[in-house]
Amino acid sequence: MTFPDRLRLPFDFEPGPLRADLAGLAGESWTEHFVTQNYEGDWSVLPLRAPAGETHPVRQIYPDPSAKEFVDTPLLARCANIAKALRRFACPLLAARLMRLTPGSVIKEHCDLDLDAEHGAARIHVPITTNPDVTFEINRRAVALAPGSVWYLRLSDPHRVANRGASDRVHLVIDATVNDWLTDLLHRAAEQINP
């Protein structure tokens, strides 16, 4: 089955505790996203799960398709609420990152090849902070991503983001291996829009 390009999963997280964890990382140095041709402004990352053995900041945020083992980073140990949210997923988790787009920054339209459930890897977005002037589009159609909501987004399709607001947009971004649990969850989400 081919799933829709966006599915709101049938559970949410309380955004307040996630924001509290984010605030606890205020002194950390965010790593600029390494694909600089895909954005203008400040699109940066804090790694929460990374390929095993990687210590360099850029290698920790690079979603290496050949990596077989992912481990929690020391930053995740400081984020009890985010760690609890990650445990809600009964599927193998690969990378998990906090991804920040600052005011005035734009992620240009691009595709992340093979990043879709049909190829076995699902990208899940959980907005933590956002504002009404952030637009996230897949296939040139906007997705309304409220704080605490949980979304599967098929990012092998063309997508782009703009933060025209006055505050940061930060998402918890999870790459997960599709197993029976996640497949069932995606089917249930799809049934909500196509009963």
PDB file of C-alpha atoms in Angstrom:
ATOM      1  CA  MET A   1       0.000   0.000   0.000  1.00  0.00           C
ATOM      2  CA  THR A   2       1.088   3.550  -0.705  1.00  0.00           C
ATOM      3  CA  PHE A   3       0.291   5.846   2.197  1.00  0.00           C
ATOM      4  CA  PRO A   4      -0.735   9.491   1.778  1.00  0.00           C
ATOM      5  CA  ASP A   5       2.045  12.077   1.832  1.00  0.00           C
ATOM      6  CA  ARG A   6       0.931  13.229   5.304  1.00  0.00           C
ATOM      7  CA  LEU A   7      -0.737  11.351   8.137  1.00  0.00           C
ATOM      8  CA  ARG A   8      -1.502  12.651  11.598  1.00  0.00           C
ATOM      9  CA  LEU A   9      -0.876   9.695  13.869  1.00  0.00           C
ATOM     10  CA  PRO A  10      -3.587   8.821  16.414  1.00  0.00           C
ATOM     11  CA  PHE A  11      -1.826  10.148  19.510  1.00  0.00           C
ATOM     12  CA  ASP A  12      -0.319  13.428  20.705  1.00  0.00           C
ATOM     13  CA  PHE A  13       2.211  14.600  23.259  1.00  0.00           C
ATOM     14  CA  GLU A  14       1.695  17.403  25.739  1.00  0.00           C
ATOM     15  CA  PRO A  15       3.906  20.165  24.301  1.00  0.00           C
ATOM     16  CA  GLY A  16       4.732  21.818  27.641  1.00  0.00           C
ATOM     17  CA  PRO A  17       7.055  19.063  28.924  1.00  0.00           C
ATOM     18  CA  LEU A  18       8.757  18.842  25.511  1.00  0.00           C
ATOM     19  CA  ARG A  19       9.336  22.607  25.597  1.00  0.00           C
ATOM     20  CA  ALA A  20      10.774  22.272  29.112  1.00  0.00           C
ATOM     21  CA  ASP A  21      13.358  19.793  27.818  1.00  0.00           C
ATOM     22  CA  LEU A  22      14.159  22.137  24.941  1.00  0.00           C
ATOM     23  CA  ALA A  23      14.656  25.028  27.375  1.00  0.00           C
ATOM     24  CA  GLY A  24      17.074  22.858  29.349  1.00  0.00           C
ATOM     25  CA  LEU A  25      19.303  22.681  26.261  1.00  0.00           C
ATOM     26  CA  ALA A  26      19.437  26.465  25.807  1.00  0.00           C
ATOM     27  CA  GLY A  27      23.213  26.629  26.274  1.00  0.00           C
ATOM     28  CA  GLU A  28      23.997  23.944  23.696  1.00  0.00           C
ATOM     29  CA  SER A  29      25.651  24.688  20.354  1.00  0.00           C
ATOM     30  CA  TRP A  30      23.376  23.697  17.501  1.00  0.00           C
ATOM     31  CA  THR A  31      25.048  22.189  14.432  1.00  0.00           C
ATOM     32  CA  GLU A  32      24.258  23.828  11.111  1.00  0.00           C
ATOM     33  CA  HIS A  33      22.515  21.452   8.731  1.00  0.00           C
ATOM     34  CA  PHE A  34      25.192  20.068   6.405  1.00  0.00           C
ATOM     35  CA  VAL A  35      23.181  20.318   3.142  1.00  0.00           C
ATOM     36  CA  THR A  36      23.676  24.071   2.811  1.00  0.00           C
ATOM     37  CA  GLN A  37      22.239  24.291  -0.718  1.00  0.00           C
ATOM     38  CA  ASN A  38      18.814  23.279   0.667  1.00  0.00           C
ATOM     39  CA  TYR A  39      18.242  26.304   2.893  1.00  0.00           C
ATOM     40  CA  GLU A  40      18.791  29.993   3.549  1.00  0.00           C
ATOM     41  CA  GLY A  41      19.250  31.348   7.060  1.00  0.00           C
ATOM     42  CA  ASP A  42      19.667  29.132  10.125  1.00  0.00           C
ATOM     43  CA  TRP A  43      18.539  25.504   9.968  1.00  0.00           C
ATOM     44  CA  SER A  44      20.345  23.642  12.710  1.00  0.00           C
ATOM     45  CA  VAL A  45      20.251  20.396  14.643  1.00  0.00           C
ATOM     46  CA  LEU A  46      20.855  18.806  18.054  1.00  0.00           C
ATOM     47  CA  PRO A  47      21.335  14.998  17.895  1.00  0.00           C
ATOM     48  CA  LEU A  48      19.378  12.879  20.394  1.00  0.00           C
ATOM     49  CA  ARG A  49      20.014   9.505  18.722  1.00  0.00           C
ATOM     50  CA  ALA A  50      22.919   9.029  16.357  1.00  0.00           C
ATOM     51  CA  PRO A  51      24.862   6.284  14.594  1.00  0.00           C
ATOM     52  CA  ALA A  52      26.823   4.249  17.138  1.00  0.00           C
ATOM     53  CA  GLY A  53      30.419   5.389  17.554  1.00  0.00           C
ATOM     54  CA  GLU A  54      29.951   8.808  15.978  1.00  0.00           C
ATOM     55  CA  THR A  55      31.197  11.743  18.044  1.00  0.00           C
ATOM     56  CA  HIS A  56      31.701  14.502  15.470  1.00  0.00           C
ATOM     57  CA  PRO A  57      28.653  16.830  15.487  1.00  0.00           C
ATOM     58  CA  VAL A  58      28.106  16.636  11.711  1.00  0.00           C
ATOM     59  CA  ARG A  59      28.460  12.828  11.672  1.00  0.00           C
ATOM     60  CA  GLN A  60      25.952  12.630  14.543  1.00  0.00           C
ATOM     61  CA  ILE A  61      23.274  14.446  12.530  1.00  0.00           C
ATOM     62  CA  TYR A  62      24.000  12.782   9.185  1.00  0.00           C
ATOM     63  CA  PRO A  63      21.345  10.116   8.473  1.00  0.00           C
ATOM     64  CA  ASP A  64      23.858   7.603   7.144  1.00  0.00           C
ATOM     65  CA  PRO A  65      21.880   4.971   5.155  1.00  0.00           C
ATOM     66  CA  SER A  66      24.608   2.398   5.824  1.00  0.00           C
ATOM     67  CA  ALA A  67      24.437   2.811   9.623  1.00  0.00           C
ATOM     68  CA  LYS A  68      23.000  -0.287  11.285  1.00  0.00           C
ATOM     69  CA  GLU A  69      23.082   0.697  14.958  1.00  0.00           C
ATOM     70  CA  PHE A  70      21.878   3.925  16.555  1.00  0.00           C
ATOM     71  CA  VAL A  71      22.362   4.947  20.167  1.00  0.00           C
ATOM     72  CA  ASP A  72      21.107   7.665  22.484  1.00  0.00           C
ATOM     73  CA  THR A  73      23.390  10.689  22.766  1.00  0.00           C
ATOM     74  CA  PRO A  74      24.272  12.378  26.070  1.00  0.00           C
ATOM     75  CA  LEU A  75      21.814  15.151  25.187  1.00  0.00           C
ATOM     76  CA  LEU A  76      18.883  12.729  25.322  1.00  0.00           C
ATOM     77  CA  ALA A  77      19.829  11.820  28.901  1.00  0.00           C
ATOM     78  CA  ARG A  78      19.026  15.445  29.787  1.00  0.00           C
ATOM     79  CA  CYS A  79      15.590  15.294  28.134  1.00  0.00           C
ATOM     80  CA  ALA A  80      13.393  13.022  30.255  1.00  0.00           C
ATOM     81  CA  ASN A  81      10.151  14.089  28.578  1.00  0.00           C
ATOM     82  CA  ILE A  82      11.461  13.653  25.044  1.00  0.00           C
ATOM     83  CA  ALA A  83      12.949  10.272  26.012  1.00  0.00           C
ATOM     84  CA  LYS A  84       9.530   9.256  27.341  1.00  0.00           C
ATOM     85  CA  ALA A  85       7.938  10.357  24.051  1.00  0.00           C
ATOM     86  CA  LEU A  86      10.426   8.273  22.076  1.00  0.00           C
ATOM     87  CA  ARG A  87       9.528   5.210  24.142  1.00  0.00           C
ATOM     88  CA  ARG A  88       5.939   5.558  22.872  1.00  0.00           C
ATOM     89  CA  PHE A  89       7.144   4.235  19.505  1.00  0.00           C
ATOM     90  CA  ALA A  90       7.074   0.418  19.444  1.00  0.00           C
ATOM     91  CA  CYS A  91       9.331   0.254  16.414  1.00  0.00           C
ATOM     92  CA  PRO A  92      13.106   0.422  15.956  1.00  0.00           C
ATOM     93  CA  LEU A  93      14.247   4.045  16.137  1.00  0.00           C
ATOM     94  CA  LEU A  94      17.153   5.190  14.025  1.00  0.00           C
ATOM     95  CA  ALA A  95      18.083   8.868  14.290  1.00  0.00           C
ATOM     96  CA  ALA A  96      16.249  11.342  16.486  1.00  0.00           C
ATOM     97  CA  ARG A  97      17.047  15.030  16.321  1.00  0.00           C
ATOM     98  CA  LEU A  98      15.818  18.430  17.373  1.00  0.00           C
ATOM     99  CA  MET A  99      15.677  20.541  14.220  1.00  0.00           C
ATOM    100  CA  ARG A 100      15.439  24.325  14.499  1.00  0.00           C
ATOM    101  CA  LEU A 101      14.475  26.841  11.827  1.00  0.00           C
ATOM    102  CA  THR A 102      14.991  30.386  13.061  1.00  0.00           C
ATOM    103  CA  PRO A 103      12.866  33.423  12.086  1.00  0.00           C
ATOM    104  CA  GLY A 104      13.374  34.504   8.483  1.00  0.00           C
ATOM    105  CA  SER A 105      14.892  31.147   7.480  1.00  0.00           C
ATOM    106  CA  VAL A 106      13.706  28.988   4.591  1.00  0.00           C
ATOM    107  CA  ILE A 107      14.197  25.335   3.682  1.00  0.00           C
ATOM    108  CA  LYS A 108      14.095  25.203  -0.105  1.00  0.00           C
ATOM    109  CA  GLU A 109      12.005  22.651  -1.929  1.00  0.00           C
ATOM    110  CA  HIS A 110      13.814  19.324  -2.087  1.00  0.00           C
ATOM    111  CA  CYS A 111      13.239  15.554  -1.803  1.00  0.00           C
ATOM    112  CA  ASP A 112      14.825  13.093   0.637  1.00  0.00           C
ATOM    113  CA  LEU A 113      15.161   9.956  -1.477  1.00  0.00           C
ATOM    114  CA  ASP A 114      13.753   6.694  -0.103  1.00  0.00           C
ATOM    115  CA  LEU A 115      12.479   8.446   3.027  1.00  0.00           C
ATOM    116  CA  ASP A 116       9.020   6.936   2.971  1.00  0.00           C
ATOM    117  CA  ALA A 117       7.212   4.061   4.626  1.00  0.00           C
ATOM    118  CA  GLU A 118       7.092   2.100   1.386  1.00  0.00           C
ATOM    119  CA  HIS A 119      10.905   1.895   1.413  1.00  0.00           C
ATOM    120  CA  GLY A 120      10.963   0.875   5.088  1.00  0.00           C
ATOM    121  CA  ALA A 121      11.972   4.177   6.747  1.00  0.00           C
ATOM    122  CA  ALA A 122       9.403   6.610   8.091  1.00  0.00           C
ATOM    123  CA  ARG A 123      10.171  10.151   9.192  1.00  0.00           C
ATOM    124  CA  ILE A 124       8.027  11.323  12.085  1.00  0.00           C
ATOM    125  CA  HIS A 125       7.704  15.003  13.032  1.00  0.00           C
ATOM    126  CA  VAL A 126       6.581  16.232  16.454  1.00  0.00           C
ATOM    127  CA  PRO A 127       6.425  20.049  16.571  1.00  0.00           C
ATOM    128  CA  ILE A 128       7.647  21.454  19.883  1.00  0.00           C
ATOM    129  CA  THR A 129       7.660  25.188  19.175  1.00  0.00           C
ATOM    130  CA  THR A 130       6.209  26.924  16.161  1.00  0.00           C
ATOM    131  CA  ASN A 131       4.269  30.060  15.236  1.00  0.00           C
ATOM    132  CA  PRO A 132       1.378  30.931  12.909  1.00  0.00           C
ATOM    133  CA  ASP A 133       3.774  32.252  10.256  1.00  0.00           C
ATOM    134  CA  VAL A 134       5.555  28.935   9.692  1.00  0.00           C
ATOM    135  CA  THR A 135       4.506  27.142   6.505  1.00  0.00           C
ATOM    136  CA  PHE A 136       5.386  23.508   5.799  1.00  0.00           C
ATOM    137  CA  GLU A 137       4.397  22.243   2.368  1.00  0.00           C
ATOM    138  CA  ILE A 138       4.537  18.779   0.815  1.00  0.00           C
ATOM    139  CA  ASN A 139       3.667  18.567  -2.881  1.00  0.00           C
ATOM    140  CA  ARG A 140       2.892  22.310  -2.702  1.00  0.00           C
ATOM    141  CA  ARG A 141       0.091  21.739  -0.160  1.00  0.00           C
ATOM    142  CA  ALA A 142       0.407  23.081   3.375  1.00  0.00           C
ATOM    143  CA  VAL A 143       0.433  20.816   6.436  1.00  0.00           C
ATOM    144  CA  ALA A 144      -0.822  22.382   9.688  1.00  0.00           C
ATOM    145  CA  LEU A 145       1.576  21.081  12.326  1.00  0.00           C
ATOM    146  CA  ALA A 146       0.396  21.982  15.835  1.00  0.00           C
ATOM    147  CA  PRO A 147       2.703  21.625  18.856  1.00  0.00           C
ATOM    148  CA  GLY A 148       2.552  18.115  20.305  1.00  0.00           C
ATOM    149  CA  SER A 149       0.897  16.550  17.261  1.00  0.00           C
ATOM    150  CA  VAL A 150       2.598  13.527  15.689  1.00  0.00           C
ATOM    151  CA  TRP A 151       2.949  13.272  11.912  1.00  0.00           C
ATOM    152  CA  TYR A 152       4.266  10.845   9.348  1.00  0.00           C
ATOM    153  CA  LEU A 153       5.467  12.926   6.399  1.00  0.00           C
ATOM    154  CA  ARG A 154       6.531  11.307   3.120  1.00  0.00           C
ATOM    155  CA  LEU A 155       9.595  13.427   2.547  1.00  0.00           C
ATOM    156  CA  SER A 156      10.698  11.555  -0.558  1.00  0.00           C
ATOM    157  CA  ASP A 157       8.122  13.913  -2.128  1.00  0.00           C
ATOM    158  CA  PRO A 158       8.948  17.597  -2.784  1.00  0.00           C
ATOM    159  CA  HIS A 159       8.693  19.634   0.416  1.00  0.00           C
ATOM    160  CA  ARG A 160       9.682  23.058   1.718  1.00  0.00           C
ATOM    161  CA  VAL A 161       9.408  25.110   4.904  1.00  0.00           C
ATOM    162  CA  ALA A 162       9.503  28.827   5.682  1.00  0.00           C
ATOM    163  CA  ASN A 163       9.565  30.555   9.058  1.00  0.00           C
ATOM    164  CA  ARG A 164       8.254  34.061   8.487  1.00  0.00           C
ATOM    165  CA  GLY A 165       7.411  34.499  12.162  1.00  0.00           C
ATOM    166  CA  ALA A 166       9.253  36.031  15.093  1.00  0.00           C
ATOM    167  CA  SER A 167      10.137  32.846  17.019  1.00  0.00           C
ATOM    168  CA  ASP A 168      12.005  29.603  16.407  1.00  0.00           C
ATOM    169  CA  ARG A 169      10.320  26.573  14.937  1.00  0.00           C
ATOM    170  CA  VAL A 170      11.719  23.419  16.561  1.00  0.00           C
ATOM    171  CA  HIS A 171      10.577  19.887  15.732  1.00  0.00           C
ATOM    172  CA  LEU A 172      11.503  16.543  17.205  1.00  0.00           C
ATOM    173  CA  VAL A 173      12.320  14.570  14.047  1.00  0.00           C
ATOM    174  CA  ILE A 174      12.445  10.788  14.302  1.00  0.00           C
ATOM    175  CA  ASP A 175      13.560   8.293  11.682  1.00  0.00           C
ATOM    176  CA  ALA A 176      11.951   4.936  12.383  1.00  0.00           C
ATOM    177  CA  THR A 177      12.139   1.504  10.813  1.00  0.00           C
ATOM    178  CA  VAL A 178       8.710   0.438   9.599  1.00  0.00           C
ATOM    179  CA  ASN A 179       7.536  -2.674  11.415  1.00  0.00           C
ATOM    180  CA  ASP A 180       4.090  -4.218  11.958  1.00  0.00           C
ATOM    181  CA  TRP A 181       3.273  -1.790  14.800  1.00  0.00           C
ATOM    182  CA  LEU A 182       4.071   1.278  12.712  1.00  0.00           C
ATOM    183  CA  THR A 183       2.359  -0.134   9.629  1.00  0.00           C
ATOM    184  CA  ASP A 184      -0.804  -0.680  11.678  1.00  0.00           C
ATOM    185  CA  LEU A 185      -0.552   2.857  13.056  1.00  0.00           C
ATOM    186  CA  LEU A 186      -0.217   4.304   9.551  1.00  0.00           C
ATOM    187  CA  HIS A 187      -3.214   2.261   8.352  1.00  0.00           C
ATOM    188  CA  ARG A 188      -5.307   3.537  11.259  1.00  0.00           C
ATOM    189  CA  ALA A 189      -4.276   7.105  10.528  1.00  0.00           C
ATOM    190  CA  ALA A 190      -5.121   6.672   6.836  1.00  0.00           C
ATOM    191  CA  GLU A 191      -8.563   5.278   7.756  1.00  0.00           C
ATOM    192  CA  GLN A 192      -9.302   8.486   9.670  1.00  0.00           C
ATOM    193  CA  ILE A 193      -9.050  10.506   6.464  1.00  0.00           C
ATOM    194  CA  ASN A 194     -10.564   7.841   4.179  1.00  0.00           C
ATOM    195  CA  PRO A 195     -13.085   5.931   6.319  1.00  0.00           C
TER     196      PRO A 195
END
